[in-house]
Structures are given as C-alpha cells and as structure tokens.
Amino acid sequence: MGSIDEETSLLEAEQSLLQEEVKLYAEDGSVDINGNPPLKQKTGNWKACPFIFANECCERLAYYGIAKNLITYFTNELHETNVSAARHVMTWQGTCYITPLLGALIADAYWGRYLTIACFSAIYFIGMVALTLSASIPGLKPAECIGSICPPATTSQQAVLFSGLYLIALGTGGIKPCVSSFGADQFDQTDPNERDRKASFFNWFYFSINVGAFVSSTLLVWVQENCGWELGFMIPTVFMGLATASFFFGTPLYRFQKPRGSPITRACQVLVAAYRNMNLRLPEENHTPLSEVTDGYKFLDKAAMISEEDTIHDPWKLCTVTQVEEVKIILRLFPIWASGIIFSVLHSQIYTLYVQQGRSMQRTIGSFEIPPATLGMFDTASVLITVPIYDRLIVPFVRRFTGLAKGFTDLQRMGIGLFVSVLSLAVAAVVETFFYEQSPDTMRSLCNAWALLTTTLGNYLSSMIVTAVACLSGKDDGWIPSDNLNNGHLDYFFWLLVCLGSVNIPVFVLFSVRYTQKKV
C-alpha cells in the first residue's frame, strides 16, 4: 500500500515539474532567433521593448522631421502656392498610410514581421538619402527668387524630390503596420501577467512616437528654418539609420511569430463558400459546431456547413468556424474604422494649414522667432505629459471600479478621444490599440494597416476639401488665398471641419454600443 502511495506522489511530482517547465517557455506559438520555443526569462517581454521603442522613436523623428515642415519647403523652396503645397503634402501623407496594406500582406502571408521591417527600412533609408540630395545639390532644386520672380522646379528636379518622398512612403508601408504588432508579439497572450503588460506596452509605444515627433517639431524645424534644408533633411536621414541599427541590436531578445498564410485568401474562401452553400439550411439546434459562432451576418455561417454531397475537403466550399468569425470581426470593425476618417481629416491640418496659419502670425519672443511648424508641438507635448499620467495614475484608479486591467474598454477610450478630437485632435494611440486587440490572430498586421488606411482616406478627403473650398470660395480672396492667408477666411474652413467632426461623434457612438467583442 505504501509503495502505491509513493508511486502516486512521484507521478504527481513529475507532472508538477513538467507543468513548471512548460511555463518557462512562451506558449503562444512564437519562436526565438534559432526557431525554438522562446525561454521567457531570456526573450521578449520588457527586455526586448527598449530596442523597439528606440527604433520607433528614431523612425518617427525621421518621418516627422520631413512631414512637420514639408509644406514650408514646398512654398519657400519650390515656390508653390498654399493650396498646391497643401495638396502635395496631404497626397504624400495619404500615400504613406496606404502602403502599409502592402507591407501587412507581405508580413502576414510570407516574410513575417521582422524580415518585412528589415527590408522596408532599407527602402526608407534610400528615400531619405534621395530627399537630402534633392535639397543639397544646387542643380536638383529651383534657383532662389529674384524680387517677385520665383522660378518653379523643373521636371527633373521634381522627379528626384518626389522619388525620394515616395520611396519614404513605400518604406513606411513595411514598418508602420508591423512594428507595433511585432512589439506586442513579445508578450505571451496565454500568460495573464504578460497579457496585462501588453496594454501598457501600447501606451509607452505611443509615448516613444511622440518623443520623436516632439524633437522634430521643435529642434528640427528650427534647424530647417535657420540652418538650411540640407542639414534639416540630413539629420532625419541619420536618425533613420539609427532606427534600423536599434532594431537589429535587439534581435537575440525577440520572439518571432511565423507567417500564417494570406489573410485575404482566408477571407475570400469564406465569402465564396457561403455563396456556394447558400441553399443549405442553417441548423436550429445548439449542439452543432455552428453553436460556437457569434450572432449577426448569419449568411456567413453557411461557409462552415457540411453538405451530404461533400466527399473531399474543398477550402473554397467548407471553411472553419474560426475563419467565419474572422470575417465577421472585419465586418463589425468597418463602421468603427470609418469613423476615424473624419478624425484624420482634422488631424491632417496640423501639417498643412496650421503651419501656414502660424507663418502669418507674430511669432517673435524677444529676439527669438518661433518656427511656424513648432506650433504643432502642443499635439505631441500633450501626449508626452498625459501618457505617464494615464498609465501610472488614471488606469490603476479606474481599474478599482471597472475591474478591467486596462481601466476603460477600448471603445470607451476611443469615444472619449473622438469627443476631445474636435477640440484637440488626440485619439490615434487608442485606435491602434483597439484594432490590434480586436483583430484576428492571423490578421494582426493587416488590421493595423487597415486602421492606418483611415489616415490615407482622411488626407485624400482633406485634399479634396481644400481644393473644392479654394475653387468655390475664390482663388485670391476666398477662404484659403493662394499667398497671404490674412486676406482670406481660414476660420470658416476650420468651422467647416468642426461641423464634420461633430457629426462624426454620434455616428461612432451608435456603432460602438452595438459592437460585439471578438471571440477568436
């Protein structure tokens, strides 16, 4: 009898040791640099984050070092009108946020996030070099104005300039949708402790973005205005090199998620299978695999139904319940996503008409003249101040009442942000967090890119609005004059944007209260 008890105790001890050994490794399917299950104590978590934060800070410093004051470069150096310059900047920024769709598809389906970031960083750096050369070599930029005569840029000069700008736009396509997801991959979703730290990661990730943006809107724009555009573009180029180096230095500490196939193909299979099975009748019992699906979009449930005629598995006629739920998640996210477009219209003014408005103001304090693009620093400064307060004070306080690890739900944070955005335009971090948390595991990069697409459409829509307002209100004496904004009514244009933002808020609230949280 004693021997049996001893054997039982030994067996229980062995099982306990095995469970403890398993917990030493991440269980979310990630691997380390050697392709093995990653050891928690040596990889991922906060240990890997400093390299990712440094990469994002330097890359955003490089990006905003171009974007913050680009409209000034177009008007002062390329001698373009306010409307033309604003249109060019908005179109370029819109393109910077549509290329992430390409990068996300490549990352999710083929290369993985790490390799995608590495390759597109090289393209980004080449674009920065080309842009710096276009501002440094005399033959690649227009001659200076002589009196009121300002020669425009030639076709070849524009070709070099725009080649650099749009190589940068392509480079951002592989970085922007992948870096935040890659950072979140460093936290094991199956570990409750690491899962809670992930929410804090996004707060500090957004903080690092705004550190770079703050330096760009203060020091860099001053250099561009007072020391020349050659140095003003060279400094961001150097920081882009530092961003790439920082990313590679952290390689031994990273956890890597393997690509899981094209998410577009998986979604299309559901749509095709649902159409091919449209004549099948949904079961009424709750004891079938379909009982695991969520309510809504019931026609998609037929994609996971087996017909009596099926003899071989055809992924275009029979899909998994998980695939069906992934498509439902995308459809539910759509109205939430669409509400971000108007916010992006408002936010795009920071880099265009806000700068031109600042240029027409009295900006001298003693003998020091504040660069007009520096006025946009209040956007980033507010984030630098509020993120530590939010993460260390507000979240722990609210958590006592809600019981949620993040304090507020993502939709509550977005709703508050959209309301405030009409006055201060500050919601981007919460949006990116929300799309990561709610996206299917196989579509993390794609959903991040999809969230960024609101910036693209917002910038393109803003460009159309600016063009339409200039056309309808008049070229020289309308709301947005070609040269001197003091002769126009820019306030009318901003009130128009306030109206658009105010209409957008109840639309967001309507769809957010009806939103169903993901289950896959």
Coordinates of C-alpha atoms in Angstrom, one line a residue:
M1 CA 0.0 0.0 0.0
G2 CA 2.9 2.3 0.9
S3 CA 4.6 1.7 -2.4
I4 CA 1.5 2.6 -4.3
D5 CA 1.2 5.9 -2.4
E6 CA 4.9 6.6 -3.1
E7 CA 4.4 6.0 -6.8
T8 CA 1.4 8.3 -6.9
S9 CA 3.4 11.0 -5.1
L10 CA 6.3 10.6 -7.5
L11 CA 3.9 10.8 -10.5
E12 CA 2.3 13.9 -9.2
A13 CA 5.7 15.5 -8.6
E14 CA 6.8 14.7 -12.1
Q15 CA 3.7 16.2 -13.6
S16 CA 4.2 19.3 -11.4
L17 CA 7.8 19.7 -12.7
L18 CA 6.6 19.2 -16.3
Q19 CA 4.0 22.0 -15.9
E20 CA 6.6 24.3 -14.4
E21 CA 9.0 23.5 -17.2
V22 CA 6.3 24.3 -19.8
K23 CA 5.6 27.7 -18.1
L24 CA 9.3 28.6 -18.6
Y25 CA 8.6 28.9 -22.3
A26 CA 6.1 31.1 -24.2
E27 CA 3.1 29.1 -25.3
D28 CA 1.6 31.4 -28.0
G29 CA 3.3 29.7 -30.9
S30 CA 6.2 32.1 -31.1
V31 CA 9.9 31.1 -31.6
D32 CA 13.2 32.5 -30.8
I33 CA 16.0 33.5 -33.2
N34 CA 17.0 29.8 -33.5
G35 CA 13.5 28.6 -34.3
N36 CA 13.0 27.1 -30.8
P37 CA 10.3 27.8 -28.2
P38 CA 11.4 31.1 -26.6
L39 CA 12.5 31.0 -23.0
K40 CA 10.5 33.6 -21.1
Q41 CA 13.4 34.7 -18.9
K42 CA 15.7 35.4 -21.8
T43 CA 13.4 36.7 -24.6
G44 CA 10.5 39.0 -25.2
N45 CA 8.6 40.9 -22.6
W46 CA 10.0 44.3 -21.4
K47 CA 13.6 43.1 -22.2
A48 CA 13.0 43.4 -25.9
C49 CA 11.0 46.6 -25.8
P50 CA 13.7 49.2 -25.4
F51 CA 15.1 48.3 -28.8
I52 CA 11.6 48.6 -30.4
F53 CA 10.9 51.8 -28.6
A54 CA 14.2 53.3 -29.7
N55 CA 13.5 52.1 -33.3
E56 CA 10.1 53.7 -33.3
C57 CA 11.3 56.9 -31.7
C58 CA 14.1 57.4 -34.2
E59 CA 12.0 56.4 -37.2
R60 CA 9.2 58.8 -36.2
L61 CA 11.7 61.5 -35.6
A62 CA 12.9 61.0 -39.2
Y63 CA 9.4 60.9 -40.6
Y64 CA 8.1 63.9 -38.8
G65 CA 11.4 65.7 -39.5
I66 CA 10.1 65.6 -43.1
A67 CA 6.4 65.8 -42.6
K68 CA 6.1 68.6 -40.0
N69 CA 7.6 71.3 -42.1
L70 CA 7.3 69.9 -45.7
I71 CA 4.6 72.4 -46.6
T72 CA 7.2 75.2 -45.8
Y73 CA 9.7 73.5 -48.1
F74 CA 7.2 73.4 -51.0
T75 CA 6.2 77.1 -50.6
N76 CA 9.6 78.6 -49.8
E77 CA 12.0 76.5 -51.8
L78 CA 9.8 75.1 -54.6
H79 CA 7.8 78.4 -54.8
E80 CA 4.3 76.7 -54.8
T81 CA 1.0 78.3 -53.7
N82 CA -0.6 77.5 -50.3
V83 CA -3.3 75.3 -52.0
S84 CA -0.8 73.4 -54.2
A85 CA 1.6 72.8 -51.4
A86 CA -1.1 71.6 -49.0
R87 CA -2.4 69.3 -51.8
H88 CA 1.0 67.8 -52.3
V89 CA 1.7 67.2 -48.6
M90 CA -1.7 65.7 -48.0
T91 CA -1.4 63.4 -51.0
W92 CA 2.1 62.2 -49.9
Q93 CA 0.9 61.7 -46.3
G94 CA -2.1 59.8 -47.6
T95 CA 0.2 57.5 -49.6
C96 CA 2.4 56.9 -46.5
Y97 CA -0.6 55.4 -44.9
I98 CA -1.9 53.3 -47.8
T99 CA 1.3 51.4 -48.5
P100 CA 1.0 49.7 -45.1
L101 CA -1.6 47.4 -46.7
L102 CA 1.2 46.1 -49.0
G103 CA 3.6 45.6 -46.1
A104 CA 1.0 44.0 -43.9
L105 CA 0.0 41.4 -46.6
I106 CA 3.7 40.5 -47.1
A107 CA 4.3 40.2 -43.4
D108 CA 1.2 38.2 -42.5
A109 CA 1.4 35.9 -45.5
Y110 CA 5.1 35.4 -46.5
W111 CA 8.0 37.1 -44.7
G112 CA 6.9 37.6 -41.2
R113 CA 7.1 41.0 -39.4
Y114 CA 10.8 41.0 -38.6
L115 CA 12.0 40.5 -42.1
T116 CA 9.4 42.9 -43.5
I117 CA 10.6 45.7 -41.2
A118 CA 14.2 45.0 -42.1
C119 CA 13.7 45.1 -45.9
F120 CA 11.4 48.1 -46.0
S121 CA 13.7 50.0 -43.6
A122 CA 16.4 49.9 -46.4
I123 CA 13.9 51.3 -48.9
Y124 CA 13.0 54.0 -46.4
F125 CA 16.7 55.0 -45.9
I126 CA 17.3 55.2 -49.6
G127 CA 14.4 57.6 -49.9
M128 CA 15.8 59.8 -47.1
V129 CA 19.1 60.0 -48.9
A130 CA 17.5 60.9 -52.2
L131 CA 15.4 63.7 -50.5
T132 CA 18.5 65.0 -48.8
L133 CA 20.4 65.2 -52.1
S134 CA 17.5 67.0 -53.7
A135 CA 17.8 69.7 -51.1
S136 CA 21.6 69.8 -51.1
I137 CA 22.8 69.8 -54.7
P138 CA 22.1 73.1 -56.5
G139 CA 21.1 71.6 -59.8
L140 CA 18.4 69.5 -58.0
K141 CA 16.4 72.4 -56.6
P142 CA 15.0 75.7 -58.1
A143 CA 17.0 78.9 -58.1
E144 CA 16.3 81.5 -55.4
C145 CA 13.7 84.2 -56.0
I146 CA 14.9 87.4 -57.6
G147 CA 12.5 90.0 -56.3
S148 CA 9.0 88.8 -57.1
I149 CA 10.2 86.4 -59.7
C150 CA 10.4 82.8 -58.4
P151 CA 11.4 80.1 -60.9
P152 CA 9.4 76.9 -60.4
A153 CA 11.0 73.4 -60.1
T154 CA 11.9 71.7 -63.3
T155 CA 10.6 68.3 -64.3
S156 CA 13.9 66.6 -63.4
Q157 CA 14.1 68.4 -60.1
Q158 CA 10.6 67.3 -59.2
A159 CA 11.4 63.8 -60.3
V160 CA 14.3 63.5 -57.8
L161 CA 12.3 65.1 -55.0
F162 CA 9.2 63.0 -55.4
S163 CA 11.2 59.9 -55.9
G164 CA 12.7 60.4 -52.5
L165 CA 9.4 61.2 -50.9
Y166 CA 7.5 58.3 -52.3
L167 CA 10.3 55.8 -51.5
I168 CA 9.9 57.0 -48.0
A169 CA 6.2 56.4 -48.3
L170 CA 6.9 52.9 -49.6
G171 CA 9.3 52.3 -46.7
T172 CA 6.8 53.3 -44.1
G173 CA 4.5 50.7 -45.6
G174 CA 6.6 47.8 -44.2
I175 CA 7.4 49.5 -40.9
K176 CA 4.2 51.2 -39.7
P177 CA 1.8 48.2 -39.6
C178 CA 4.4 45.7 -38.3
V179 CA 6.4 47.4 -35.5
S180 CA 3.6 47.8 -33.0
S181 CA 2.4 44.3 -33.8
F182 CA 5.9 42.9 -33.5
G183 CA 6.3 44.7 -30.2
A184 CA 3.0 43.2 -28.9
D185 CA 4.3 39.7 -30.1
Q186 CA 6.9 40.0 -27.3
F187 CA 4.1 39.3 -24.8
D188 CA 2.7 35.8 -24.4
Q189 CA -1.1 36.1 -24.9
T190 CA -1.6 32.9 -22.9
D191 CA 0.2 34.3 -19.9
P192 CA -2.2 36.5 -17.8
N193 CA 0.7 38.6 -16.5
E194 CA 2.3 39.2 -19.9
R195 CA -1.2 39.9 -21.4
D196 CA -1.8 42.7 -18.9
R197 CA 1.6 44.2 -19.7
K198 CA 0.7 44.4 -23.4
A199 CA -1.8 47.2 -22.8
S200 CA 0.9 49.2 -21.0
F201 CA 3.3 48.5 -23.9
F202 CA 1.0 50.3 -26.4
N203 CA 0.9 53.3 -24.1
W204 CA 4.6 53.6 -24.0
F205 CA 5.0 52.7 -27.7
Y206 CA 2.8 55.7 -28.5
F207 CA 4.9 57.8 -26.0
S208 CA 8.1 56.9 -27.9
I209 CA 6.4 58.0 -31.1
N210 CA 5.7 61.4 -29.7
V211 CA 9.2 61.8 -28.2
G212 CA 10.4 61.7 -31.8
A213 CA 7.6 63.9 -33.1
F214 CA 8.3 66.5 -30.3
V215 CA 12.0 66.7 -31.2
S216 CA 11.1 67.1 -34.9
S217 CA 8.6 69.9 -34.2
T218 CA 11.0 71.8 -32.0
L219 CA 14.7 71.4 -32.8
L220 CA 14.5 70.0 -36.3
V221 CA 12.1 72.6 -37.7
W222 CA 14.3 75.3 -36.1
V223 CA 17.3 73.9 -37.9
Q224 CA 15.4 73.8 -41.2
E225 CA 14.3 77.4 -40.9
N226 CA 17.6 78.8 -39.6
C227 CA 20.5 76.5 -40.7
G228 CA 19.2 75.3 -44.1
W229 CA 17.3 72.4 -45.6
E230 CA 20.4 70.5 -46.4
L231 CA 21.2 69.9 -42.7
G232 CA 17.5 69.9 -41.9
F233 CA 17.0 66.8 -44.0
M234 CA 20.4 65.2 -43.3
I235 CA 19.6 64.9 -39.5
P236 CA 16.4 62.8 -40.1
T237 CA 18.4 60.6 -42.5
V238 CA 20.9 59.9 -39.8
F239 CA 18.2 59.1 -37.3
M240 CA 16.6 56.7 -39.8
G241 CA 19.9 54.8 -39.9
L242 CA 19.9 54.7 -36.1
A243 CA 16.4 53.4 -36.1
T244 CA 17.4 50.5 -38.3
A245 CA 20.5 49.8 -36.2
S246 CA 18.5 49.8 -32.9
F247 CA 16.0 47.3 -34.4
F248 CA 18.8 44.8 -35.4
F249 CA 20.6 45.1 -32.0
G250 CA 17.6 43.6 -30.2
T251 CA 17.4 40.5 -32.5
P252 CA 18.7 37.9 -29.9
L253 CA 15.9 39.0 -27.5
Y254 CA 13.0 39.0 -29.9
R255 CA 10.2 36.4 -30.1
F256 CA 9.0 35.8 -33.7
Q257 CA 5.6 34.8 -34.9
K258 CA 5.6 32.7 -38.1
P259 CA 3.5 33.9 -41.1
R260 CA 0.2 32.0 -41.3
G261 CA -0.8 32.4 -44.9
S262 CA -2.6 35.2 -46.8
P263 CA -5.5 36.6 -44.7
I264 CA -7.1 37.9 -47.9
T265 CA -7.3 34.3 -49.2
R266 CA -8.8 33.1 -46.0
A267 CA -11.5 35.8 -46.1
C268 CA -12.3 35.2 -49.8
Q269 CA -12.7 31.5 -49.1
V270 CA -15.4 32.3 -46.5
L271 CA -17.3 34.5 -48.9
V272 CA -17.1 32.0 -51.8
A273 CA -18.1 29.1 -49.5
A274 CA -21.0 31.0 -48.1
Y275 CA -22.2 31.7 -51.7
R276 CA -21.8 28.1 -52.8
N277 CA -23.7 26.8 -49.7
M278 CA -26.4 29.5 -49.9
N279 CA -29.1 26.8 -50.5
L280 CA -28.2 24.9 -47.3
R281 CA -30.4 25.4 -44.3
L282 CA -28.9 26.6 -41.0
P283 CA -29.5 24.1 -38.1
E284 CA -31.7 25.3 -35.3
E285 CA -30.1 23.1 -32.6
N286 CA -27.3 24.5 -30.4
H287 CA -25.4 21.2 -30.3
T288 CA -23.5 21.7 -33.6
P289 CA -20.1 23.3 -34.3
L290 CA -22.1 26.4 -35.5
S291 CA -23.2 27.0 -32.0
E292 CA -19.7 28.5 -31.4
V293 CA -20.3 31.3 -33.9
T294 CA -21.5 34.7 -32.8
D295 CA -24.8 36.3 -33.8
G296 CA -25.0 38.5 -36.8
Y297 CA -24.1 38.0 -40.5
K298 CA -25.8 34.6 -40.4
F299 CA -25.4 34.1 -44.1
L300 CA -21.6 33.6 -43.5
D301 CA -22.3 30.7 -41.1
K302 CA -23.2 28.5 -44.2
A303 CA -19.5 28.6 -45.1
A304 CA -18.8 26.2 -42.2
M305 CA -21.7 23.8 -43.0
I306 CA -21.0 20.3 -44.4
S307 CA -23.4 19.1 -47.1
E308 CA -24.2 15.5 -47.8
E309 CA -22.7 15.7 -51.3
D310 CA -19.2 16.7 -50.0
T311 CA -16.8 13.8 -50.3
I312 CA -13.4 15.7 -50.3
H313 CA -12.4 18.8 -48.4
D314 CA -12.5 21.9 -50.5
P315 CA -11.4 25.1 -48.7
W316 CA -13.5 27.1 -51.1
K317 CA -16.6 25.2 -50.1
L318 CA -16.0 24.4 -46.5
C319 CA -14.3 26.7 -44.0
T320 CA -13.6 26.5 -40.3
V321 CA -15.7 28.3 -37.7
T322 CA -12.6 30.4 -36.9
Q323 CA -12.4 31.6 -40.5
V324 CA -16.1 32.6 -40.4
E325 CA -15.5 34.5 -37.2
E326 CA -12.5 36.4 -38.6
V327 CA -14.6 37.7 -41.5
K328 CA -17.4 38.7 -39.0
I329 CA -14.8 40.6 -37.0
I330 CA -13.7 42.6 -40.0
L331 CA -17.3 43.5 -40.9
R332 CA -18.0 44.6 -37.4
L333 CA -14.9 46.7 -37.3
F334 CA -15.8 48.5 -40.5
P335 CA -18.1 51.2 -39.1
I336 CA -15.7 51.8 -36.2
W337 CA -12.9 52.1 -38.7
A338 CA -14.9 54.5 -40.9
S339 CA -15.5 56.9 -38.1
G340 CA -11.7 57.5 -38.0
I341 CA -11.7 59.0 -41.5
I342 CA -13.1 62.4 -40.4
F343 CA -10.7 62.4 -37.4
S344 CA -7.9 62.1 -39.9
V345 CA -9.2 65.0 -41.9
L346 CA -9.0 67.1 -38.8
H347 CA -5.6 65.8 -37.8
S348 CA -4.1 66.4 -41.3
Q349 CA -4.4 70.2 -40.8
I350 CA -1.6 70.1 -38.2
Y351 CA 1.0 69.6 -41.0
T352 CA -0.6 71.9 -43.6
L353 CA -2.8 74.8 -43.0
Y354 CA -1.9 75.1 -39.3
V355 CA 1.7 75.7 -40.3
Q356 CA 0.7 78.3 -42.9
Q357 CA -1.6 79.9 -40.4
G358 CA 1.3 80.0 -37.9
R359 CA 3.5 81.7 -40.6
S360 CA 1.1 84.6 -40.8
M361 CA 1.2 85.2 -37.0
Q362 CA 3.5 87.3 -34.9
R363 CA 5.9 84.6 -33.6
T364 CA 8.8 86.7 -32.1
I365 CA 9.7 86.4 -28.4
G366 CA 12.4 89.0 -27.8
S367 CA 15.0 88.3 -30.5
F368 CA 13.9 84.6 -31.0
E369 CA 11.4 83.8 -33.8
I370 CA 9.4 80.6 -33.3
P371 CA 9.3 78.5 -36.5
P372 CA 5.6 78.1 -37.6
A373 CA 5.8 74.3 -37.7
T374 CA 6.8 74.3 -34.0
L375 CA 3.2 75.4 -33.1
G376 CA 2.3 71.8 -33.8
M377 CA 4.4 70.7 -30.8
F378 CA 1.4 71.1 -28.5
D379 CA -0.2 68.0 -30.0
T380 CA 2.9 65.9 -29.1
A381 CA 3.6 67.7 -25.8
S382 CA 0.2 66.8 -24.6
V383 CA 0.8 63.2 -25.2
L384 CA 4.2 63.2 -23.5
I385 CA 2.5 64.7 -20.4
T386 CA -0.7 62.6 -20.4
V387 CA 0.6 59.1 -21.2
P388 CA 2.6 58.7 -18.0
I389 CA -0.3 60.1 -16.0
Y390 CA -2.8 57.9 -17.8
D391 CA -0.7 54.7 -17.5
R392 CA 0.5 55.2 -13.9
L393 CA -2.4 57.1 -12.2
I394 CA -5.6 57.0 -14.1
V395 CA -5.7 53.4 -15.2
P396 CA -4.9 52.0 -11.7
F397 CA -7.6 54.3 -10.2
V398 CA -10.3 53.4 -12.8
R399 CA -9.4 49.7 -12.5
R400 CA -10.7 49.7 -8.9
F401 CA -14.2 50.5 -10.2
T402 CA -14.3 48.7 -13.5
G403 CA -12.3 45.6 -12.7
L404 CA -10.6 45.8 -16.1
A405 CA -6.9 45.5 -16.4
K406 CA -6.8 48.5 -18.9
G407 CA -9.2 50.6 -16.8
F408 CA -11.5 51.6 -19.7
T409 CA -12.6 49.4 -22.6
D410 CA -11.0 50.3 -25.9
L411 CA -14.3 51.6 -27.3
Q412 CA -14.8 53.9 -24.2
R413 CA -11.3 55.3 -24.7
M414 CA -11.9 55.8 -28.4
G415 CA -15.3 57.6 -27.7
I416 CA -13.7 60.0 -25.2
G417 CA -10.8 60.6 -27.7
L418 CA -13.2 61.3 -30.6
F419 CA -15.1 63.8 -28.5
V420 CA -11.9 65.6 -27.4
S421 CA -10.6 65.4 -31.0
V422 CA -13.0 68.1 -32.1
L423 CA -11.0 70.4 -29.8
S424 CA -7.6 68.9 -29.5
L425 CA -7.3 66.1 -32.1
A426 CA -5.8 63.4 -29.9
V427 CA -7.1 59.8 -30.4
A428 CA -4.6 57.9 -32.6
A429 CA -2.9 55.7 -29.9
V430 CA -6.2 54.3 -28.7
V431 CA -7.4 53.5 -32.2
E432 CA -4.2 51.4 -32.9
T433 CA -4.5 49.6 -29.7
F434 CA -8.2 48.8 -30.4
F435 CA -7.5 47.4 -33.8
Y436 CA -4.7 45.2 -32.5
E437 CA -6.8 43.7 -29.7
Q438 CA -9.9 43.1 -31.8
S439 CA -8.1 41.8 -34.9
P440 CA -7.9 38.0 -35.6
D441 CA -4.5 36.5 -34.8
T442 CA -3.8 35.7 -38.4
M443 CA -4.6 39.3 -39.5
R444 CA -2.8 41.4 -36.9
S445 CA -0.5 43.3 -39.3
L446 CA -3.3 43.7 -41.9
C447 CA -5.8 45.1 -39.4
N448 CA -3.1 47.6 -38.2
A449 CA -2.6 48.6 -41.8
W450 CA -6.4 48.8 -42.3
A451 CA -6.6 51.2 -39.3
L452 CA -3.9 53.3 -40.8
L453 CA -5.9 53.5 -44.0
T454 CA -8.2 55.9 -42.3
T455 CA -5.3 58.4 -42.3
T456 CA -4.9 57.8 -46.1
L457 CA -8.6 58.4 -46.8
G458 CA -8.6 61.3 -44.4
N459 CA -5.7 63.0 -46.1
Y460 CA -7.1 62.4 -49.6
L461 CA -10.5 63.7 -48.5
S462 CA -8.9 66.7 -46.9
S463 CA -7.0 67.4 -50.1
M464 CA -10.3 67.2 -52.0
I465 CA -12.0 69.6 -49.5
V466 CA -9.2 72.1 -49.7
T467 CA -9.3 72.0 -53.5
A468 CA -13.1 72.4 -53.5
V469 CA -13.1 75.2 -51.0
A470 CA -10.4 77.1 -52.9
C471 CA -12.3 76.7 -56.1
L472 CA -15.7 77.6 -54.8
S473 CA -14.7 80.5 -52.5
G474 CA -12.2 82.1 -54.9
K475 CA -8.5 81.9 -55.5
D476 CA -7.2 85.2 -54.2
D477 CA -9.9 86.5 -51.9
G478 CA -11.6 83.2 -50.8
W479 CA -11.3 81.1 -47.6
I480 CA -7.8 79.9 -48.5
P481 CA -5.9 82.5 -50.6
S482 CA -3.0 81.5 -52.8
D483 CA -0.4 83.6 -51.0
N484 CA -1.4 85.7 -47.9
L485 CA -3.8 83.9 -45.6
N486 CA -4.6 87.2 -43.8
N487 CA -6.7 88.1 -46.9
G488 CA -8.9 85.1 -46.5
H489 CA -11.2 83.4 -44.0
L490 CA -9.4 80.3 -42.8
D491 CA -11.6 80.4 -39.7
Y492 CA -14.6 79.5 -42.0
F493 CA -12.7 76.4 -43.2
F494 CA -11.9 75.3 -39.6
W495 CA -15.5 75.8 -38.6
L496 CA -16.4 73.5 -41.5
L497 CA -14.1 70.8 -40.1
V498 CA -15.6 71.3 -36.6
C499 CA -19.0 70.6 -38.1
L500 CA -17.8 67.4 -39.8
G501 CA -16.2 66.2 -36.6
S502 CA -19.3 67.0 -34.5
V503 CA -21.5 64.9 -36.9
N504 CA -19.0 62.1 -36.7
I505 CA -19.2 61.6 -32.9
P506 CA -22.9 60.4 -32.7
V507 CA -22.2 58.0 -35.7
F508 CA -19.3 56.5 -33.7
V509 CA -21.4 56.2 -30.6
L510 CA -24.2 54.5 -32.5
F511 CA -22.0 51.7 -33.8
S512 CA -19.7 51.3 -30.8
V513 CA -22.7 50.5 -28.4
R514 CA -23.7 47.8 -30.9
Y515 CA -20.3 46.3 -31.4
T516 CA -19.7 42.7 -30.4
Q517 CA -16.2 41.9 -28.9
K518 CA -14.2 39.2 -30.7
K519 CA -14.1 35.6 -29.5
V520 CA -11.4 34.1 -31.7

